[in-house]
């Protein structure tokens, strides 16, 4: 059969995709745990064992092999015992749209490569900007929050350099970026990529909960001004990755407006609240941002990748435009060069038509339904928190505006240092067992386990089962060994998580 998708291979393509889809659908029907509990060494060996330099084995066999290798040993984010990171179960229409855009292979860079896709993406940018309160603004889809943050801060840097007297070279070292301590690491890395001074990123103190504190921000801004520095931007976070905390955007925006400072709001996680019927107010103030990051592949239930950066002033976006004679030559007045080229707004050139996934999701489900799904995961996290608070075996940290819960196994009779050591051990034993996945993090020196809940179909019973596994694992570790001597790497790979009552039933019966 022909190797490439075209008229001659259309039948083969159709048959192959049906087979792949049926196989994966079957896995979704039967998967009983978030992973198969693989031994890392074995996975490495399985991958190494595939010979890449042989004659082709044909489409069907190649896909079957990939199913065994990849789908057989992957992490299933839809499983209710997957509670680790910001990975969402994906909307069915979006997955179907993914097949469509992959086959057609549109690149949304120049208009002549994308035609209607350009207008569909622009429409969704307008829609998102409107939801934020940036009507008349602009933006572009990106590969993720990391990329959106980089672009937002790049635009901020360009605005700051444009507004300063003197050369770029002289002014660049004066630029400062103020951010909360819990901001995403991509903000600091963007500063590095933007060539800012190594001291350019200044962490502003948080309030008791860890949100960026407006008073501390005002003081820092004044200090920077007195020192002759230029605050290029304030990066606020609407939904910190660890704790789901939303910085007080309205007072932060007022401070930025008073001093003419660019406000970037990283709503990679919290962006879903734009659609929430009950929590939209938590984003109040976001409408004053100069740039906003929204990750559709988190709280809009989109397959990776799908993100956008939105800007208040479309003119700011021009800073990324670059003209190449073969691609998007500078428009000549009245000429036919004045085509709506998305490449003029993006740091990428060839770029996926990810917008189609959000488009079909909105059309299929409607924004209201999506907003209810976001509310459901926030409600679930609140219930899980209450459950943990009422349980003497666990302690819980603070609160969340979104859907994370930080907790640790700390039963009466063990000291804090032992509880500290249990955190990575419990996570590792659960990971190796494949039965449940929780994350871990550290807040002000204290390690915590973390639930990140993005599955609106999960129930409190599902979470109870996960917490019972955590408890049983912790008890097992306490009973079995000299904790002080163990590091996660030393936990025997074979140490499987105990079987709690109800877990298998809960997951099995639901799927
Ligand atoms: C996830 C996240 C990012 C990074 O987004 P990617 O899509 O993973 O690149 C940035 N900021 C916050 C607050 C996030 O939660």
Coordinates of C-alpha atoms and ligand atoms in Angstrom, one line a residue:
X1 CA 0.0 0.0 0.0
X2 CA 1.1 3.6 -0.5
X3 CA 3.0 5.0 2.5
X4 CA 1.4 8.4 2.5
X5 CA -2.2 9.5 3.1
X6 CA -3.9 10.3 -0.2
X7 CA -6.5 9.1 -2.5
X8 CA -4.9 5.8 -3.1
X9 CA -4.5 5.0 0.7
X10 CA -7.8 6.4 1.9
X11 CA -9.4 2.9 2.4
X12 CA -6.3 1.6 4.2
X13 CA -6.2 4.8 6.3
X14 CA -9.9 4.4 7.3
X15 CA -9.4 0.7 8.2
X16 CA -6.3 1.3 10.2
X17 CA -7.8 4.2 12.1
X18 CA -10.9 2.2 12.9
X19 CA -8.7 -0.6 14.3
X20 CA -6.6 1.8 16.4
X21 CA -9.7 3.5 17.7
X22 CA -11.4 0.2 18.5
X23 CA -8.3 -1.0 20.3
X24 CA -8.0 2.1 22.4
X25 CA -11.7 2.2 23.1
X26 CA -11.4 -1.3 24.5
X27 CA -8.5 -0.3 26.7
X28 CA -10.7 2.6 28.1
X29 CA -13.4 0.0 28.8
X30 CA -11.2 -2.3 30.7
X31 CA -8.3 -0.4 32.2
X32 CA -8.5 -1.1 36.0
X33 CA -5.7 1.1 37.3
X34 CA -3.9 4.3 36.3
X35 CA -1.0 2.3 35.1
X36 CA 0.2 -1.3 34.9
X37 CA 2.7 -0.6 37.6
X38 CA 5.7 -1.0 35.4
X39 CA 9.3 -1.6 36.5
X40 CA 11.3 1.2 34.9
X41 CA 14.1 -1.0 33.9
X42 CA 11.8 -3.4 32.2
X43 CA 10.2 -0.5 30.2
X44 CA 13.6 0.7 29.2
X45 CA 14.4 -2.9 28.0
X46 CA 11.1 -3.2 26.1
X47 CA 11.9 0.0 24.2
X48 CA 15.5 -0.9 23.5
X49 CA 14.4 -4.3 22.2
X50 CA 12.6 -2.8 19.2
X51 CA 14.8 -2.9 16.2
X52 CA 14.5 0.4 14.3
X53 CA 16.7 -0.4 11.3
X54 CA 14.9 -3.4 9.9
X55 CA 12.6 -3.4 6.8
X56 CA 9.2 -2.0 7.6
X57 CA 6.8 -4.4 9.3
X58 CA 3.7 -2.8 7.8
X59 CA 1.1 -0.4 9.2
X60 CA -1.1 -2.9 11.0
X61 CA 1.8 -4.6 12.8
X62 CA 3.5 -1.3 13.6
X63 CA 0.3 0.0 15.2
X64 CA -0.3 -3.2 17.1
X65 CA 3.2 -3.1 18.4
X66 CA 2.8 0.5 19.5
X67 CA -0.4 -0.4 21.2
X68 CA 1.3 -3.2 23.2
X69 CA 4.4 -1.0 24.0
X70 CA 2.8 2.4 24.5
X71 CA -0.8 1.9 25.4
X72 CA 0.0 -1.2 27.4
X73 CA 2.4 0.7 29.7
X74 CA 1.1 4.2 29.9
X75 CA -0.6 6.4 32.5
X76 CA -4.4 6.7 32.2
X77 CA -5.5 10.2 33.3
X78 CA -9.2 9.3 33.1
X79 CA -8.8 6.7 35.8
X80 CA -10.2 8.0 39.1
X81 CA -7.1 6.8 41.0
X82 CA -4.9 9.1 38.9
X83 CA -4.7 12.2 41.1
X84 CA -1.1 13.4 40.5
X85 CA -0.6 16.3 38.1
X86 CA -2.5 18.7 35.9
X87 CA -3.5 16.1 33.3
X88 CA -7.1 16.1 32.4
X89 CA -9.3 13.4 31.0
X90 CA -10.0 14.6 27.4
X91 CA -13.3 15.7 25.8
X92 CA -14.5 13.2 23.3
X93 CA -15.2 15.7 20.5
X94 CA -11.7 17.1 20.9
X95 CA -10.1 13.7 20.5
X96 CA -12.1 13.1 17.4
X97 CA -11.1 16.6 16.1
X98 CA -7.5 15.6 16.8
X99 CA -7.8 12.8 14.3
X100 CA -9.2 15.3 11.8
X101 CA -6.5 17.9 12.1
X102 CA -3.7 15.3 12.2
X103 CA -4.9 13.8 8.9
X104 CA -5.3 17.2 7.2
X105 CA -2.1 18.4 8.8
X106 CA -2.9 22.1 8.7
X107 CA -0.2 24.5 9.8
X108 CA -1.7 27.7 11.1
X109 CA 1.2 29.9 10.0
X110 CA 0.4 31.7 6.8
X111 CA -3.1 32.2 5.5
X112 CA -2.3 30.4 2.3
X113 CA -1.5 27.2 4.3
X114 CA -4.6 27.3 6.5
X115 CA -7.4 29.3 5.0
X116 CA -10.5 28.8 7.1
X117 CA -8.4 27.5 10.0
X118 CA -7.0 31.0 10.4
X119 CA -10.4 32.4 10.9
X120 CA -11.5 29.6 13.3
X121 CA -8.5 30.2 15.4
X122 CA -9.0 33.9 15.4
X123 CA -12.6 33.5 16.4
X124 CA -11.6 31.4 19.4
X125 CA -9.0 33.9 20.4
X126 CA -11.7 36.6 20.3
X127 CA -14.0 34.3 22.3
X128 CA -11.4 33.7 24.9
X129 CA -10.4 37.4 25.1
X130 CA -14.1 38.3 25.5
X131 CA -14.5 35.8 28.4
X132 CA -11.5 37.4 30.0
X133 CA -12.8 40.9 29.5
X134 CA -10.2 41.8 26.9
X135 CA -12.6 42.4 24.1
X136 CA -10.8 44.0 21.2
X137 CA -7.6 42.3 22.3
X138 CA -5.8 39.6 20.4
X139 CA -3.6 36.5 20.9
X140 CA -2.6 33.3 19.5
X141 CA -2.7 29.6 20.3
X142 CA 0.5 28.1 21.6
X143 CA 1.8 24.7 22.6
X144 CA 1.4 25.2 26.3
X145 CA 1.6 27.5 29.3
X146 CA 5.3 27.6 29.2
X147 CA 5.3 29.0 25.7
X148 CA 2.4 31.4 26.5
X149 CA 4.3 32.7 29.5
X150 CA 7.4 33.2 27.4
X151 CA 5.5 35.1 24.7
X152 CA 3.6 37.2 27.2
X153 CA 6.8 38.2 29.0
X154 CA 8.6 38.7 25.7
X155 CA 5.9 41.3 24.7
X156 CA 6.3 42.9 28.1
X157 CA 10.1 43.2 27.6
X158 CA 9.6 44.7 24.2
X159 CA 7.1 47.3 25.5
X160 CA 9.5 48.2 28.3
X161 CA 12.4 48.6 26.0
X162 CA 10.4 50.6 23.5
X163 CA 9.3 53.0 26.2
X164 CA 12.8 53.7 27.6
X165 CA 15.3 56.2 26.3
X166 CA 18.6 54.8 25.4
X167 CA 19.9 51.7 23.7
X168 CA 18.4 48.2 24.2
X169 CA 21.8 47.0 25.4
X170 CA 22.0 49.7 28.1
X171 CA 18.4 49.2 29.2
X172 CA 18.1 45.4 29.3
X173 CA 20.1 44.9 32.5
X174 CA 17.8 47.4 34.3
X175 CA 14.7 45.3 33.7
X176 CA 13.1 43.5 36.6
X177 CA 10.2 41.0 36.7
X178 CA 8.2 40.7 39.9
X179 CA 6.5 37.4 40.6
X180 CA 5.0 35.5 43.5
X181 CA 7.0 32.8 45.1
X182 CA 4.6 30.1 44.0
X183 CA 4.7 31.3 40.3
X184 CA 5.4 28.7 37.7
X185 CA 9.1 27.9 37.0
X186 CA 8.6 28.8 33.4
X187 CA 8.3 32.4 34.4
X188 CA 11.9 32.5 35.8
X189 CA 13.1 30.5 32.8
X190 CA 11.5 32.9 30.4
X191 CA 13.4 35.7 32.1
X192 CA 16.6 33.7 31.4
X193 CA 15.7 33.1 27.8
X194 CA 14.8 36.8 27.4
X195 CA 18.4 37.7 28.3
X196 CA 17.4 39.5 31.5
X197 CA 19.9 40.1 34.2
X198 CA 20.5 37.1 36.6
X199 CA 19.0 39.1 39.4
X200 CA 16.0 40.2 37.3
X201 CA 13.4 38.0 38.8
X202 CA 12.3 39.3 42.2
X203 CA 10.1 37.1 44.3
X204 CA 7.4 39.1 46.1
X205 CA 6.3 37.8 49.5
X206 CA 3.0 36.0 49.8
X207 CA 0.2 36.3 52.3
X208 CA -0.5 33.6 54.9
X209 CA -2.0 31.3 52.3
X210 CA 0.8 31.9 49.8
X211 CA -0.9 34.3 47.4
X212 CA 1.0 37.3 46.1
X213 CA 0.6 40.0 48.7
X214 CA -0.4 43.4 47.1
X215 CA 1.2 45.4 50.0
X216 CA 4.5 43.6 49.6
X217 CA 4.2 44.2 45.8
X218 CA 3.7 47.9 46.4
X219 CA 6.7 48.1 48.6
X220 CA 8.9 46.1 46.1
X221 CA 7.8 48.4 43.3
X222 CA 8.7 51.4 45.3
X223 CA 12.1 49.9 46.2
X224 CA 12.8 49.1 42.5
X225 CA 11.9 52.6 41.5
X226 CA 14.2 54.1 44.1
X227 CA 17.0 51.9 43.0
X228 CA 16.6 53.1 39.4
X229 CA 15.4 49.7 38.1
X230 CA 12.6 49.3 35.6
X231 CA 9.8 46.9 36.5
X232 CA 9.2 45.3 33.1
X233 CA 6.2 43.2 34.3
X234 CA 4.4 41.8 37.3
X235 CA 3.6 38.1 36.8
X236 CA 0.6 37.1 38.8
X237 CA -0.8 33.6 38.9
X238 CA -4.4 32.6 38.7
X239 CA -4.1 29.1 40.0
X240 CA -0.7 28.1 41.3
X241 CA 0.4 24.7 40.1
X242 CA 0.9 23.3 43.6
X243 CA -1.9 24.8 45.6
X244 CA -4.4 26.2 43.1
X245 CA -4.2 29.6 44.7
X246 CA -5.3 32.7 42.8
X247 CA -3.4 35.9 43.5
X248 CA -5.6 38.9 44.3
X249 CA -5.7 40.1 40.7
X250 CA -7.8 43.3 41.2
X251 CA -5.5 45.1 43.7
X252 CA -2.4 43.8 41.8
X253 CA -3.9 45.2 38.6
X254 CA -4.5 48.6 40.3
X255 CA -0.8 48.8 41.4
X256 CA 0.3 48.0 37.9
X257 CA -2.0 50.5 36.3
X258 CA -0.8 53.3 38.7
X259 CA 2.8 52.7 37.7
X260 CA 2.3 51.8 34.0
X261 CA 3.7 48.3 34.6
X262 CA 2.7 45.4 32.3
X263 CA 0.6 42.8 34.1
X264 CA 0.9 39.2 33.0
X265 CA -1.6 36.8 34.5
X266 CA -0.6 33.1 34.3
X267 CA -4.0 31.5 34.3
X268 CA -2.7 28.2 32.8
X269 CA -4.5 26.3 35.5
X270 CA -7.3 28.7 36.7
X271 CA -8.4 29.7 33.1
X272 CA -11.2 27.2 33.3
X273 CA -12.9 29.4 35.8
X274 CA -13.7 31.7 32.9
X275 CA -16.6 29.4 32.3
X276 CA -17.6 28.5 35.9
X277 CA -21.1 29.3 36.9
X278 CA -20.2 29.9 40.5
X279 CA -16.5 30.8 40.7
X280 CA -15.9 33.2 37.8
X281 CA -15.5 36.0 40.4
X282 CA -12.3 34.5 41.6
X283 CA -10.7 35.8 38.4
X284 CA -12.0 39.4 38.9
X285 CA -9.3 41.8 37.9
X286 CA -7.9 39.5 35.1
X287 CA -9.6 41.9 32.7
X288 CA -7.0 44.5 33.5
X289 CA -4.1 42.2 32.4
X290 CA -1.9 43.1 29.5
X291 CA -1.3 39.5 28.7
X292 CA -2.9 36.3 29.9
X293 CA -1.9 32.6 29.7
X294 CA -4.7 30.0 29.4
X295 CA -4.0 26.3 29.1
X296 CA -6.9 24.6 27.4
X297 CA -5.2 21.3 28.0
X298 CA -5.8 21.6 31.7
X299 CA -9.2 23.0 32.8
X300 CA -10.8 23.0 29.4
X301 CA -10.3 19.2 29.1
X302 CA -8.4 19.4 25.8
X303 CA -5.8 16.9 24.6
X304 CA -2.2 18.2 24.7
X305 CA -1.3 20.5 23.2
X306 CA -3.7 23.4 23.5
X307 CA -2.9 26.8 25.1
X308 CA -3.2 30.5 24.2
X309 CA -1.6 33.8 25.1
X310 CA -4.1 36.7 25.0
X311 CA -3.1 40.4 24.9
X312 CA -5.0 43.6 25.7
X313 CA -3.5 45.6 22.9
X314 CA -3.2 43.9 19.5
X315 CA -0.4 46.3 18.6
X316 CA 1.8 44.7 21.3
X317 CA 1.7 41.4 19.4
X318 CA 3.5 43.1 16.5
X319 CA 6.7 42.7 18.5
X320 CA 6.9 39.0 17.4
X321 CA 6.3 39.7 13.7
X322 CA 9.1 38.9 11.4
X323 CA 9.0 39.0 7.7
X324 CA 10.5 36.5 5.3
X325 CA 10.1 37.1 1.6
X326 CA 9.2 33.5 0.9
X327 CA 6.5 33.3 3.6
X328 CA 4.9 36.5 4.8
X329 CA 6.5 39.5 3.1
X330 CA 5.7 42.8 4.7
X331 CA 2.4 43.9 3.3
X332 CA 2.4 46.4 0.5
X333 CA -0.5 48.9 0.6
X334 CA -3.3 47.7 -1.6
X335 CA -1.4 44.6 -2.6
X336 CA -2.6 41.1 -2.2
X337 CA 0.1 40.5 0.4
X338 CA -2.1 41.8 3.2
X339 CA -3.2 38.3 4.2
X340 CA -4.1 37.4 7.8
X341 CA -1.0 35.4 8.6
X342 CA -1.0 33.9 12.1
X343 CA 2.8 33.5 11.9
X344 CA 3.0 37.2 12.4
X345 CA 1.6 36.7 16.0
X346 CA 3.5 33.6 17.0
X347 CA 6.9 32.6 18.2
X348 CA 6.4 29.4 16.3
X349 CA 6.3 29.0 12.5
X350 CA 4.8 25.6 11.7
X351 CA 2.0 25.3 14.2
X352 CA -0.7 22.7 14.9
X353 CA -4.4 23.7 14.4
X354 CA -5.1 22.9 18.0
X355 CA -8.0 25.4 17.9
X356 CA -10.1 22.8 16.1
X357 CA -10.3 20.7 19.3
X358 CA -11.6 23.5 21.4
X359 CA -13.9 24.6 18.7
X360 CA -15.6 21.2 18.4
X361 CA -15.7 20.9 22.2
X362 CA -17.5 24.2 22.6
X363 CA -19.9 23.3 19.8
X364 CA -20.6 19.8 21.1
X365 CA -20.8 20.5 24.8
X366 CA -21.3 24.3 25.1
X367 CA -19.4 26.5 27.5
X368 CA -21.9 26.1 30.3
X369 CA -21.3 22.4 30.5
X370 CA -17.5 22.9 30.5
X371 CA -17.9 25.4 33.3
X372 CA -19.9 22.9 35.3
X373 CA -17.2 20.3 34.8
X374 CA -14.6 22.8 36.2
X375 CA -16.9 23.4 39.2
X376 CA -17.3 19.7 39.7
X377 CA -13.5 19.2 40.2
X378 CA -13.3 22.2 42.5
X379 CA -16.2 20.8 44.6
X380 CA -14.6 17.4 44.7
X381 CA -11.3 18.9 46.0
X382 CA -13.2 20.8 48.7
X383 CA -15.0 17.5 49.7
X384 CA -11.7 15.6 49.7
X385 CA -10.2 18.3 51.9
X386 CA -13.0 18.0 54.4
X387 CA -12.6 14.3 54.5
X388 CA -8.9 14.6 55.2
X389 CA -9.4 17.2 57.8
X390 CA -11.7 14.9 59.7
X391 CA -9.2 12.0 59.6
X392 CA -6.7 11.7 62.4
X393 CA -4.2 9.9 60.2
X394 CA -3.8 12.9 57.9
X395 CA -2.9 16.6 58.1
X396 CA -3.9 19.0 55.4
X397 CA -2.3 22.2 54.2
X398 CA -4.2 25.5 53.9
X399 CA -6.8 25.8 51.2
X400 CA -7.2 26.0 47.5
X401 CA -9.2 28.1 45.0
X402 CA -9.1 25.3 42.5
X403 CA -8.8 21.5 42.7
X404 CA -5.6 20.6 44.5
X405 CA -5.2 19.2 48.0
X406 CA -1.9 19.1 49.9
X407 CA -1.9 16.5 52.7
X408 CA 0.3 14.0 54.4
X409 CA 0.1 10.8 56.3
X410 CA 0.9 11.8 59.9
X411 CA -0.9 9.5 62.4
X412 CA -0.6 10.0 66.1
X413 CA 2.7 8.6 67.5
X414 CA 5.0 9.4 64.7
X415 CA 7.2 12.5 64.7
X416 CA 7.3 15.2 61.9
X417 CA 10.6 14.0 60.6
X418 CA 9.2 10.5 60.0
X419 CA 6.1 12.0 58.4
X420 CA 8.5 13.9 56.1
X421 CA 10.3 10.8 55.1
X422 CA 7.1 8.9 54.4
X423 CA 5.9 11.4 51.8
X424 CA 8.3 10.4 48.9
X425 CA 8.2 6.8 50.0
X426 CA 4.4 6.6 49.8
X427 CA 4.3 8.3 46.5
X428 CA 7.0 5.9 45.1
X429 CA 5.3 2.8 46.3
X430 CA 2.0 3.8 44.8
X431 CA 3.6 4.7 41.5
X432 CA 5.4 1.4 41.3
X433 CA 2.2 -0.4 42.2
X434 CA 0.3 1.4 39.4
X435 CA -2.8 1.4 41.6
X436 CA -2.9 5.0 42.4
X437 CA -0.9 8.1 41.5
X438 CA -0.4 11.1 43.8
X439 CA 2.1 13.8 43.4
X440 CA 4.4 15.3 46.0
X441 CA 5.8 18.8 46.6
X442 CA 7.5 20.9 49.2
X443 CA 6.1 24.0 50.8
X444 CA 8.4 26.0 52.9
X445 CA 10.6 23.0 53.5
X446 CA 7.8 20.6 54.4
X447 CA 7.1 17.8 52.0
X448 CA 3.4 17.1 51.2
X449 CA 1.5 14.7 49.1
X450 CA -0.7 16.3 46.5
X451 CA -4.0 15.5 44.8
X452 CA -4.6 17.4 41.6
X453 CA -8.2 16.7 40.6
X454 CA -9.2 17.3 37.1
X455 CA -11.7 14.4 36.6
X456 CA -15.3 15.7 37.0
X457 CA -16.6 12.1 36.8
X458 CA -14.6 11.0 39.9
X459 CA -16.5 10.6 43.1
X460 CA -15.6 11.0 46.7
X461 CA -15.7 7.3 47.0
X462 CA -13.0 7.1 44.4
X463 CA -10.9 9.5 46.4
X464 CA -11.6 7.6 49.6
X465 CA -10.2 4.6 48.0
X466 CA -7.0 6.5 47.0
X467 CA -6.7 7.8 50.5
X468 CA -7.1 4.4 52.0
X469 CA -4.3 3.2 49.7
X470 CA -2.1 6.1 50.9
X471 CA -2.9 5.2 54.5
X472 CA -2.3 1.5 54.1
X473 CA 1.0 2.2 52.3
X474 CA 2.1 4.5 55.1
X475 CA 1.2 2.0 57.7
X476 CA 3.0 -0.8 55.8
X477 CA 6.1 1.4 55.5
X478 CA 6.0 2.2 59.2
X479 CA 5.6 -1.4 60.2
X480 CA 8.1 -2.8 57.8
X481 CA 11.3 -1.0 58.2
X482 CA 13.7 1.5 59.5
X483 CA 12.3 4.6 57.8
X484 CA 15.4 6.7 58.5
X485 CA 17.5 4.4 56.4
X486 CA 15.3 4.5 53.3
X487 CA 15.3 6.7 50.3
X488 CA 12.7 6.4 47.6
X489 CA 15.3 4.7 45.3
X490 CA 15.8 2.0 48.0
X491 CA 12.2 1.0 48.3
X492 CA 12.1 -2.4 46.7
X493 CA 10.5 -2.1 43.4
X494 CA 8.5 -5.1 44.2
X495 CA 7.0 -3.5 47.3
X496 CA 3.5 -3.4 46.1
X497 CA 0.8 -1.2 47.6
X498 CA -1.6 -3.1 49.7
X499 CA -5.0 -4.0 48.5
X500 CA -7.6 -1.8 50.2
X501 CA -11.2 -2.8 50.4
X502 CA -13.3 -1.4 47.6
X503 CA -10.6 -0.1 45.3
X504 CA -10.7 -2.7 42.6
X505 CA -14.5 -2.7 42.8
X506 CA -14.8 1.0 42.6
X507 CA -12.6 1.4 39.5
X508 CA -13.8 -1.7 37.9
X509 CA -17.5 -1.2 38.3
X510 CA -17.3 2.4 37.0
X511 CA -15.6 1.8 33.8
Ligands
LIG1 C1 1.0 24.0 33.9 C2 1.4 25.4 34.2 C3 2.2 26.1 33.3 C4 3.0 25.4 32.2 O1 2.1 25.0 31.2 P1 2.5 23.9 30.2 O2 1.3 23.8 29.3 O3 2.8 22.7 31.0 O4 3.7 24.4 29.4 C5 2.5 27.4 33.6 N1 1.9 28.0 34.7 C6 1.1 27.3 35.5 C7 0.5 28.1 36.7 C8 0.8 26.0 35.3 O5 0.0 25.3 36.1

